[in-house]
C-alpha cells in the first residue's frame, strides 16, 4: 500500500509548523508507522535542529530532487525513534531552486517507501509553499488563536481548496487562562471563521521550548500537555476518528475529558 | 423659461442607452453635457450599449464619434458606442407605451450573481450588478457589486456595493459585522463586532452610511409596487 503525503502549513510564520512536523512525525513513528519528515523551508532550515540531527546532514532535499544522491542517502535516521527519518532542507539555496515536477517525483518515490511523508512547509504563499503542496494527499493548516494567524490560515485554506485539497485544522499555542479571561480567541471562534474539520488543540507548553533546544521530541516527554495533544493528533491521522477532543483548561493543570465532539458539529448554537 | 434644445439629451434607457447629440457643438461642450447625463445614470452605464443619434445633421462626424466613444468607454466603462444608422432614423418612431407599473418587473432580465459558499481571506467576488451570497464572507474576504449585496450568513469581511457610484445600493446581511463597507463613494469602517446576530443593512443617507436593523426598518415594504432593482 502506498503511503500518504501530508503537508503542514500556515501562511503566517512562527506559529509552530516545524514543531508540529517533528512532533506528529515522531508520534506516528511511535505508533509503528514508517515515517519521513521533509523540511521544505529551504534556506531557513530548522527541522534538523528541532530533531537534534543537524550534525548528521550530508545531503539535502535539493540533492535528492536533483538526483545528486538517492533517497536512502538523504534520509537521516532518528537517534531515538525507530522508523523515523528526516530529509533536511539545504541552508545555502533559496526557495526557487526546486520546481513542482521535482517534488511530485520525489513524493512519488517516498510514498512507496514510507507510510507517512510529513512535509514542513515554509511560511508565505509563494514558490516555497507551492512546491511544498505540489504533490500532497492531505494538508494540515496550523493556526494560533490570533486574528492575524487566522486571517493567513484562511487565505491558505482558500488556496488549498483551489488545488482540490481539503485541509484539516490544528490550533496551537492556546493559553487557557487567556481564553477564559476573554483575552484570547477561543477555538470555537477560530473554527467558526475557518470552517474546516478540526484535528486537534495544542496548548502553549514550556516543554516545547525545552524539547526544541534539546532535540528530544515533546511526544517523548512525560507530562507535556503539548506532547500529549500531538499524540492524539497522530492517532486521529492514523484513523482513530472517534477520539474525543480535549480542550486545554486551567483547572489544576489537568485536562478535563470531554465526551462530546466539538467544532464542526455545532448546530443551532 | 425658454424651451431651448440641449446639445446632449438622453432619449431612452432600454437594452441600450439612446443619446442624441448635436454634432455641431464643440467636443468640450458635448463632454460636459455627457457628464451631466451619465452621472445621473449611475451604475446603469457600466457595460451599457450606447447609441448616438446625430439627429438630422449632415456631414461626416466620424472623428467626433471616435472621440466620444473613447471618452465614454474610459470614463463610464460602457461596452460599446455606435452611431444610429440612417435607415432607422427615417422610420417613424412609435410613441412609447405607457408603463404598466403592476407588471413592469416582468420585462426585467435577472441581473444577479447568486453564489453559495464561503468567501475566504484573499478572495474577492465581483458582481456586475447585484450579488447574493448564500454563506459567509470571512475577515479579509471581499464582496463587490455594481448594485446591492445580500449576504445570507455572516458578513465579516469587506463589502463594496453600488460601484462606481450608485448611492441607492444597499448591503444586507443576516449577521452584519463587516470590517468595512462602501456604497458608491461612501466608506464606513469599524462596525461593532460584539453586536448580537441580527439582520442589518447599510444604506446611504446624505454623505453617510447608516446601518439599521432590517426588519425594524423594512425599507422596501413601503414601496407600493413590486419593482425590479
Ligand atoms: N505549543 C507550543 N508551546 C510553546 N511553544 C511553542 C509551541 N509551539 C511552537 N512553539 C514555539 O514557537 C516558536 C516557533 O515555532 P516553529 O519554529 O515550530 O514555527 P514555524 O511555524 O515552523 O516557524 P517558521 O514559519 O519560521 O518556519 C518556537 O520557538 C517553538 O518552540
Ligand atoms: Mg519552520
Coordinates of C-alpha atoms and ligand atoms in Angstrom, one line a residue:
Chain A
X1 CA 0.0 0.0 0.0
X2 CA 1.2 3.5 -0.8
X3 CA 1.9 6.0 2.0
X4 CA 0.3 9.4 2.5
X5 CA 1.9 12.7 1.8
X6 CA 0.8 15.3 4.3
X7 CA 1.9 19.0 4.3
X8 CA 1.8 21.1 7.5
X9 CA 1.3 24.7 6.5
X10 CA 0.1 28.0 8.0
X11 CA 0.6 31.1 5.9
X12 CA 1.9 33.0 8.8
X13 CA 5.4 32.3 10.1
X14 CA 6.3 31.1 13.6
X15 CA 3.0 29.5 14.5
X16 CA 4.6 26.1 15.1
X17 CA 4.8 24.2 11.7
X18 CA 8.2 22.9 12.4
X19 CA 7.3 21.9 16.0
X20 CA 4.2 20.2 14.7
X21 CA 6.0 18.3 11.9
X22 CA 8.6 17.0 14.3
X23 CA 6.0 16.0 17.0
X24 CA 3.5 14.4 14.7
X25 CA 6.2 12.6 12.8
X26 CA 7.6 11.2 16.0
X27 CA 4.2 10.2 17.3
X28 CA 3.2 8.5 14.1
X29 CA 6.6 6.6 14.1
X30 CA 6.0 5.6 17.8
X31 CA 2.7 4.0 16.6
X32 CA 4.7 1.7 14.3
X33 CA 4.5 3.6 11.1
X34 CA 7.4 4.2 8.8
X35 CA 7.7 8.0 8.7
X36 CA 9.8 10.5 6.9
X37 CA 9.6 14.2 7.6
X38 CA 10.8 16.5 4.9
X39 CA 12.0 20.1 5.6
X40 CA 10.9 22.3 2.6
X41 CA 11.8 25.5 4.3
X42 CA 14.8 25.8 2.0
X43 CA 17.3 28.5 3.1
X44 CA 15.9 28.6 6.6
X45 CA 16.2 25.0 7.8
X46 CA 15.0 24.3 11.3
X47 CA 13.6 20.8 11.4
X48 CA 17.0 19.2 11.8
X49 CA 17.8 21.3 14.8
X50 CA 14.4 20.6 16.5
X51 CA 15.0 16.9 16.0
X52 CA 18.7 17.1 17.1
X53 CA 20.0 15.8 13.8
X54 CA 21.8 18.8 12.4
X55 CA 25.3 17.4 12.7
X56 CA 24.5 14.4 10.5
X57 CA 23.4 16.3 7.4
X58 CA 25.4 15.3 4.3
X59 CA 22.7 15.5 1.6
X60 CA 19.6 17.6 1.4
X61 CA 16.1 17.5 -0.2
X62 CA 17.6 19.6 -3.1
X63 CA 20.2 16.9 -3.7
X64 CA 17.5 14.2 -3.6
X65 CA 15.3 16.1 -6.1
X66 CA 18.2 16.8 -8.4
X67 CA 19.4 13.3 -8.4
X68 CA 22.8 14.1 -6.7
X69 CA 22.0 11.4 -4.2
X70 CA 19.3 8.8 -3.8
X71 CA 16.6 8.9 -1.1
X72 CA 18.4 6.4 1.2
X73 CA 21.4 8.8 1.3
X74 CA 19.4 11.9 2.0
X75 CA 17.1 10.4 4.7
X76 CA 18.7 10.6 8.1
X77 CA 17.6 8.1 10.7
X78 CA 16.4 9.5 14.0
X79 CA 18.6 8.7 17.0
X80 CA 15.8 7.6 19.3
X81 CA 12.8 6.6 17.4
X82 CA 12.8 3.6 15.1
X83 CA 11.3 4.1 11.6
X84 CA 11.6 7.9 11.8
X85 CA 13.7 9.7 9.1
X86 CA 14.4 13.3 8.2
X87 CA 15.2 14.7 4.8
X88 CA 16.7 18.1 5.6
X89 CA 16.4 21.3 3.7
X90 CA 19.5 22.9 2.4
X91 CA 20.6 26.1 4.1
X92 CA 22.6 27.6 1.2
X93 CA 20.0 27.5 -1.6
X94 CA 16.8 29.6 -1.8
X95 CA 13.2 28.6 -2.3
X96 CA 13.4 28.9 -6.1
X97 CA 15.9 26.1 -6.7
X98 CA 13.1 23.5 -6.9
X99 CA 10.2 23.0 -9.3
X100 CA 6.9 21.4 -8.6
X101 CA 7.8 18.5 -11.0
X102 CA 10.8 17.6 -8.9
X103 CA 8.6 17.4 -5.8
X104 CA 6.0 15.3 -7.5
X105 CA 8.7 12.8 -8.5
X106 CA 10.3 12.8 -5.0
X107 CA 7.0 12.3 -3.2
X108 CA 6.0 9.6 -5.6
X109 CA 9.1 7.6 -4.6
X110 CA 8.7 8.4 -0.9
X111 CA 5.2 7.2 -0.9
X112 CA 6.5 3.7 -1.9
X113 CA 8.9 3.5 1.0
X114 CA 7.0 5.2 3.9
X115 CA 3.6 5.1 5.4
X116 CA 3.6 8.8 6.1
X117 CA 5.5 11.6 4.4
X118 CA 5.2 14.8 6.5
X119 CA 6.3 18.0 4.8
X120 CA 7.3 21.1 6.8
X121 CA 6.1 24.0 4.6
X122 CA 7.7 27.4 4.7
X123 CA 5.7 30.5 5.7
X124 CA 4.1 32.5 2.9
X125 CA 2.2 31.7 -0.3
X126 CA 4.9 31.9 -2.8
X127 CA 7.0 29.4 -4.6
X128 CA 8.2 27.6 -1.5
X129 CA 4.5 27.0 -0.5
X130 CA 3.6 25.9 -4.0
X131 CA 6.5 23.4 -4.1
X132 CA 5.6 22.0 -0.7
X133 CA 2.0 21.4 -1.6
X134 CA 2.6 20.2 -5.2
X135 CA 2.3 16.5 -4.5
X136 CA 0.4 16.2 -1.2
X137 CA -2.6 14.0 -0.5
X138 CA -3.6 15.8 2.6
X139 CA -3.0 19.2 4.3
X140 CA -2.9 20.3 7.9
X141 CA -3.3 24.0 8.5
X142 CA -1.8 25.3 11.6
X143 CA -3.1 28.4 13.3
X144 CA -2.7 30.2 16.6
X145 CA -5.6 31.9 18.3
X146 CA -4.6 35.3 16.9
X147 CA -6.5 37.4 14.4
X148 CA -3.6 37.7 12.0
X149 CA -2.8 34.0 12.1
X150 CA -6.5 33.2 11.4
X151 CA -6.5 35.6 8.5
X152 CA -3.5 33.9 6.9
X153 CA -4.7 30.4 7.6
X154 CA -8.0 31.3 5.9
X155 CA -6.0 32.5 2.9
X156 CA -4.1 29.3 2.8
X157 CA -7.3 27.2 3.1
X158 CA -8.7 29.0 0.1
X159 CA -5.5 28.3 -1.9
X160 CA -5.6 24.6 -0.9
X161 CA -9.3 24.2 -1.9
X162 CA -8.3 25.8 -5.2
X163 CA -6.0 22.8 -5.6
X164 CA -8.7 20.4 -4.6
X165 CA -7.0 19.7 -1.3
X166 CA -9.3 19.6 1.8
X167 CA -7.4 20.8 4.7
X168 CA -7.8 20.0 8.4
X169 CA -7.0 22.3 11.3
X170 CA -4.7 22.3 14.3
X171 CA -4.9 25.3 16.7
X172 CA -1.6 25.7 18.5
X173 CA -0.3 27.7 21.4
X174 CA -3.7 28.0 23.2
X175 CA -3.4 29.7 26.6
X176 CA -6.4 28.5 28.6
X177 CA -6.2 31.3 31.2
X178 CA -6.3 33.9 28.5
X179 CA -9.2 32.2 26.7
X180 CA -11.1 32.0 30.0
X181 CA -10.5 35.7 30.7
X182 CA -11.7 36.5 27.2
X183 CA -8.3 37.9 26.1
X184 CA -7.7 35.2 23.5
X185 CA -9.8 33.8 20.7
X186 CA -11.4 30.5 21.7
X187 CA -11.1 27.5 19.5
X188 CA -14.8 27.9 18.7
X189 CA -14.1 31.4 17.4
X190 CA -11.3 30.1 15.1
X191 CA -13.3 27.1 13.9
X192 CA -16.3 29.4 13.2
X193 CA -14.3 31.5 10.8
X194 CA -12.1 28.8 9.2
X195 CA -14.9 26.3 9.0
X196 CA -12.8 23.2 8.3
X197 CA -12.5 19.9 10.2
X198 CA -10.6 20.2 13.5
X199 CA -7.8 17.8 14.0
X200 CA -6.5 19.0 17.4
X201 CA -6.0 21.6 20.0
X202 CA -2.5 22.2 21.4
X203 CA -1.8 24.3 24.4
X204 CA 1.2 26.6 25.0
X205 CA 3.7 24.4 26.8
X206 CA 7.1 25.2 28.2
X207 CA 8.2 21.7 27.4
X208 CA 8.1 22.5 23.7
X209 CA 10.8 25.1 24.2
X210 CA 12.9 22.6 26.2
X211 CA 12.4 20.0 23.5
X212 CA 13.3 22.4 20.7
X213 CA 16.6 23.1 22.4
X214 CA 17.5 19.6 23.5
X215 CA 16.3 17.8 20.4
X216 CA 14.1 15.4 22.4
X217 CA 10.6 15.5 20.9
X218 CA 7.8 16.7 23.1
X219 CA 5.9 13.5 22.5
X220 CA 8.6 11.6 24.4
X221 CA 8.4 13.8 27.4
X222 CA 6.3 12.9 30.4
X223 CA 3.6 15.3 31.4
X224 CA 3.9 17.5 28.4
X225 CA 0.4 18.7 27.5
X226 CA 1.5 19.7 24.0
X227 CA 3.2 16.4 23.5
X228 CA 0.0 14.6 24.5
X229 CA -2.0 16.8 22.2
X230 CA 0.3 15.9 19.3
X231 CA 0.0 12.2 20.2
X232 CA -3.8 12.4 20.0
X233 CA -3.5 14.3 16.7
X234 CA -1.3 11.5 15.3
X235 CA -3.9 8.9 16.4
X236 CA -6.6 10.8 14.5
X237 CA -4.4 11.0 11.4
X238 CA -3.8 7.3 11.8
X239 CA -7.5 6.6 11.6
X240 CA -8.9 6.9 15.2
X241 CA -11.6 9.4 14.1
X242 CA -13.7 8.9 17.2
X243 CA -11.0 10.0 19.7
X244 CA -12.7 12.8 21.7
X245 CA -11.2 16.3 21.7
X246 CA -9.7 17.7 24.9
X247 CA -10.0 21.4 25.4
X248 CA -7.0 22.9 27.1
X249 CA -8.2 24.1 30.6
X250 CA -6.7 25.7 33.6
X251 CA -8.1 23.6 36.5
X252 CA -5.1 22.1 38.4
X253 CA -3.2 21.7 35.2
X254 CA -5.4 18.7 34.4
X255 CA -7.3 18.4 31.2
X256 CA -10.9 17.8 31.5
X257 CA -12.1 15.0 29.4
X258 CA -15.0 15.8 27.1
X259 CA -17.1 13.1 25.7
X260 CA -18.7 15.2 23.1
X261 CA -17.2 16.2 19.8
X262 CA -16.5 19.8 19.3
X263 CA -16.0 22.1 16.4
X264 CA -17.8 21.5 13.1
X265 CA -20.7 19.6 14.7
X266 CA -22.2 22.6 16.5
X267 CA -25.8 23.2 15.5
X268 CA -28.2 25.9 16.5
X269 CA -25.6 27.4 18.8
Chain B
X1 CA -38.3 79.5 -19.3
X2 CA -37.4 79.0 -22.9
X3 CA -37.5 75.5 -24.2
X4 CA -34.0 75.5 -25.5
X5 CA -32.8 72.3 -27.1
X6 CA -29.8 71.0 -25.2
X7 CA -26.8 69.7 -27.1
X8 CA -27.0 66.3 -25.4
X9 CA -30.2 64.5 -24.4
X10 CA -30.9 61.1 -23.1
X11 CA -33.8 59.7 -25.2
X12 CA -34.3 56.3 -23.7
X13 CA -33.0 53.5 -21.5
X14 CA -33.8 50.0 -22.5
X15 CA -31.5 47.4 -24.0
X16 CA -29.2 50.3 -24.8
X17 CA -28.8 54.0 -23.8
X18 CA -30.1 56.3 -26.6
X19 CA -28.3 59.6 -26.5
X20 CA -28.9 62.3 -29.1
X21 CA -26.2 64.8 -29.6
X22 CA -25.8 67.9 -31.6
X23 CA -22.5 67.3 -33.6
X24 CA -22.1 71.0 -34.5
X25 CA -21.1 71.7 -30.9
X26 CA -17.5 71.6 -29.7
X27 CA -16.3 68.3 -28.2
X28 CA -15.7 70.1 -24.9
X29 CA -19.3 71.2 -24.7
X30 CA -20.5 67.7 -25.6
X31 CA -18.3 66.1 -23.0
X32 CA -19.5 68.5 -20.3
X33 CA -23.1 67.6 -21.2
X34 CA -22.4 63.9 -21.4
X35 CA -21.0 64.0 -17.9
X36 CA -24.2 65.6 -16.6
X37 CA -26.4 63.0 -18.3
X38 CA -24.2 60.0 -17.4
X39 CA -23.6 61.0 -13.8
X40 CA -27.3 60.7 -13.2
X41 CA -27.5 57.2 -14.6
X42 CA -25.0 55.9 -12.1
X43 CA -24.2 52.2 -12.4
X44 CA -26.6 51.8 -15.3
X45 CA -23.7 52.9 -17.6
X46 CA -21.5 50.0 -16.7
X47 CA -21.1 47.8 -19.7
X48 CA -24.1 49.6 -21.4
X49 CA -24.5 49.8 -25.1
X50 CA -24.7 53.4 -26.2
X51 CA -26.3 54.5 -29.4
X52 CA -25.5 58.0 -30.5
X53 CA -28.2 59.8 -32.5
X54 CA -26.8 62.7 -34.6
X55 CA -30.3 63.8 -35.4
X56 CA -30.6 65.3 -38.9
X57 CA -27.1 66.7 -39.1
X58 CA -25.3 66.4 -42.4
X59 CA -21.6 65.8 -42.9
X60 CA -19.1 63.4 -41.6
X61 CA -18.6 63.3 -37.9
X62 CA -16.6 60.0 -37.7
X63 CA -13.7 61.6 -35.7
X64 CA -16.2 63.2 -33.3
X65 CA -17.9 59.8 -32.7
X66 CA -14.5 58.2 -32.2
X67 CA -13.6 60.9 -29.5
X68 CA -16.9 60.4 -27.7
X69 CA -16.5 56.6 -27.8
X70 CA -13.1 56.7 -26.2
X71 CA -14.3 59.2 -23.6
X72 CA -17.4 57.2 -22.6
X73 CA -15.5 53.9 -22.5
X74 CA -12.8 55.3 -20.3
X75 CA -14.9 57.4 -18.0
X76 CA -18.1 55.3 -17.7
X77 CA -17.0 51.8 -18.6
X78 CA -19.6 51.4 -21.3
X79 CA -19.5 48.4 -23.6
X80 CA -19.9 50.0 -27.0
X81 CA -20.7 53.3 -28.6
X82 CA -22.5 53.1 -32.0
X83 CA -23.9 55.6 -34.4
X84 CA -27.6 55.3 -35.1
X85 CA -27.9 54.3 -38.7
X86 CA -29.8 56.4 -41.1
X87 CA -32.4 53.8 -42.0
X88 CA -33.7 53.5 -38.5
X89 CA -33.7 57.3 -38.3
X90 CA -36.2 57.8 -41.1
X91 CA -38.7 55.3 -39.6
X92 CA -41.5 56.9 -37.7
X93 CA -41.0 56.2 -34.0
X94 CA -43.9 54.7 -32.3
X95 CA -44.8 56.6 -29.1
X96 CA -43.5 54.6 -26.1
X97 CA -46.3 52.5 -24.5
X98 CA -47.4 53.7 -21.1
X99 CA -45.7 51.7 -18.3
X100 CA -47.9 49.3 -16.5
X101 CA -46.5 49.6 -13.1
X102 CA -48.1 46.5 -11.8
X103 CA -46.3 44.3 -14.4
X104 CA -43.2 46.3 -15.1
X105 CA -40.9 43.9 -13.2
X106 CA -41.9 41.1 -15.6
X107 CA -39.9 42.6 -18.5
X108 CA -36.7 42.8 -16.3
X109 CA -34.0 40.3 -17.1
X110 CA -32.4 39.0 -14.0
X111 CA -29.0 40.6 -13.3
X112 CA -27.9 38.9 -10.1
X113 CA -24.9 36.8 -9.3
X114 CA -26.1 34.2 -6.9
X115 CA -23.4 32.2 -5.2
X116 CA -23.2 29.7 -2.4
X117 CA -20.1 29.2 -0.2
X118 CA -17.6 31.0 1.9
X119 CA -15.6 33.9 0.7
X120 CA -12.3 33.5 2.4
X121 CA -9.5 35.8 3.2
X122 CA -7.8 37.0 0.0
X123 CA -10.7 36.0 -2.2
X124 CA -12.9 38.6 -4.0
X125 CA -16.2 38.0 -5.7
X126 CA -17.2 40.7 -8.2
X127 CA -20.7 41.0 -9.5
X128 CA -21.6 43.3 -12.4
X129 CA -24.9 44.2 -10.7
X130 CA -26.4 42.6 -7.6
X131 CA -24.7 39.9 -5.5
X132 CA -26.3 37.3 -3.3
X133 CA -24.1 35.2 -1.1
X134 CA -25.6 32.1 0.4
X135 CA -22.8 31.7 3.0
X136 CA -20.3 33.8 4.9
X137 CA -17.8 36.5 3.9
X138 CA -14.7 36.0 6.1
X139 CA -12.4 38.7 7.5
X140 CA -10.1 39.6 4.6
X141 CA -12.6 38.4 2.0
X142 CA -14.3 40.9 -0.3
X143 CA -17.8 41.1 -1.9
X144 CA -18.1 43.7 -4.6
X145 CA -21.1 44.6 -6.8
X146 CA -22.4 47.3 -9.1
X147 CA -25.7 47.1 -7.2
X148 CA -26.8 45.5 -3.9
X149 CA -25.1 42.9 -1.8
X150 CA -27.1 40.5 0.2
X151 CA -25.3 38.0 2.5
X152 CA -27.4 35.2 3.8
X153 CA -24.9 34.5 6.5
X154 CA -22.2 36.4 8.4
X155 CA -20.6 39.4 6.7
X156 CA -17.3 39.7 8.5
X157 CA -15.1 40.9 5.6
X158 CA -15.4 43.9 3.3
X159 CA -18.5 44.7 1.2
X160 CA -18.4 47.2 -1.6
X161 CA -21.7 47.9 -3.2
X162 CA -23.1 50.3 -5.8
X163 CA -19.9 50.6 -7.8
X164 CA -18.9 53.0 -9.1
X165 CA -21.4 55.5 -7.9
X166 CA -24.9 54.1 -7.2
X167 CA -25.8 55.5 -3.9
X168 CA -29.1 53.7 -3.8
X169 CA -27.5 50.4 -3.4
X170 CA -27.8 48.6 0.0
X171 CA -25.7 46.0 1.8
X172 CA -27.7 43.5 3.8
X173 CA -26.5 40.6 6.0
X174 CA -28.2 38.2 8.4
X175 CA -25.2 38.8 10.7
X176 CA -23.8 42.2 9.9
X177 CA -20.2 42.6 11.2
X178 CA -18.1 43.8 8.3
X179 CA -14.6 45.3 8.7
X180 CA -15.6 47.9 6.1
X181 CA -18.5 48.8 3.8
X182 CA -18.6 51.0 0.8
X183 CA -21.6 52.2 -1.1
X184 CA -20.8 54.2 -4.1
X185 CA -18.1 56.6 -3.0
X186 CA -19.1 56.4 0.7
X187 CA -17.0 54.4 3.1
X188 CA -17.7 53.3 6.7
X189 CA -15.4 51.3 9.0
X190 CA -15.3 50.0 12.5
X191 CA -18.6 48.3 12.9
X192 CA -19.1 46.8 16.3
X193 CA -18.2 43.2 16.1
X194 CA -19.7 42.3 19.5
X195 CA -23.2 43.2 18.4
X196 CA -25.8 40.4 18.5
X197 CA -26.6 38.4 15.4
X198 CA -29.3 40.3 13.7
X199 CA -30.2 41.1 10.1
X200 CA -29.0 44.6 9.4
X201 CA -28.4 46.6 6.3
X202 CA -26.4 49.6 5.3
X203 CA -27.6 52.4 3.1
X204 CA -26.5 55.9 2.1
X205 CA -28.2 58.9 3.7
X206 CA -26.7 62.2 2.6
X207 CA -22.9 61.6 2.8
X208 CA -23.1 59.0 5.4
X209 CA -23.6 55.3 5.6
X210 CA -26.4 54.3 8.0
X211 CA -26.7 50.8 9.5
X212 CA -30.2 49.7 10.6
X213 CA -31.9 46.6 11.8
X214 CA -33.5 45.3 8.7
X215 CA -36.9 44.1 10.0
X216 CA -37.4 47.2 12.0
X217 CA -36.8 49.5 9.1
X218 CA -38.2 47.1 6.5
X219 CA -37.5 49.8 3.9
X220 CA -38.8 48.2 0.7
X221 CA -42.2 47.2 2.3
X222 CA -43.0 50.9 1.8
X223 CA -42.9 50.7 -2.0
X224 CA -46.4 50.5 -3.5
X225 CA -45.5 48.2 -6.4
X226 CA -43.0 45.4 -6.7
X227 CA -40.1 46.9 -8.6
X228 CA -37.2 45.4 -10.3
X229 CA -33.9 46.5 -8.7
Ligands
LIG1 N1 2.6 24.6 21.7 C1 3.7 25.4 21.9 N2 4.0 25.8 23.2 C2 5.1 26.6 23.4 N3 6.0 27.0 22.4 C3 5.7 26.6 21.1 C4 4.5 25.8 20.8 N4 4.5 25.6 19.5 C5 5.6 26.3 19.0 N5 6.3 26.9 20.0 C6 7.5 27.7 19.8 O1 7.2 28.7 18.9 C7 8.3 29.0 18.1 C8 8.0 28.9 16.6 O2 7.7 27.5 16.3 P1 8.1 26.8 15.0 O3 9.6 27.1 14.6 O4 7.7 25.4 15.0 O5 7.2 27.7 14.0 P2 7.2 27.6 12.4 O6 5.8 27.8 12.0 O7 7.9 26.4 11.9 O8 8.0 28.9 12.1 P3 8.6 29.4 10.6 O9 7.4 30.0 9.9 O10 9.6 30.4 11.0 O11 9.1 28.1 10.0 C9 9.4 28.0 18.5 O12 10.2 28.7 19.4 C10 8.7 27.0 19.3 O13 9.4 26.4 20.3
LIG2 MG1 9.5 26.3 10.5

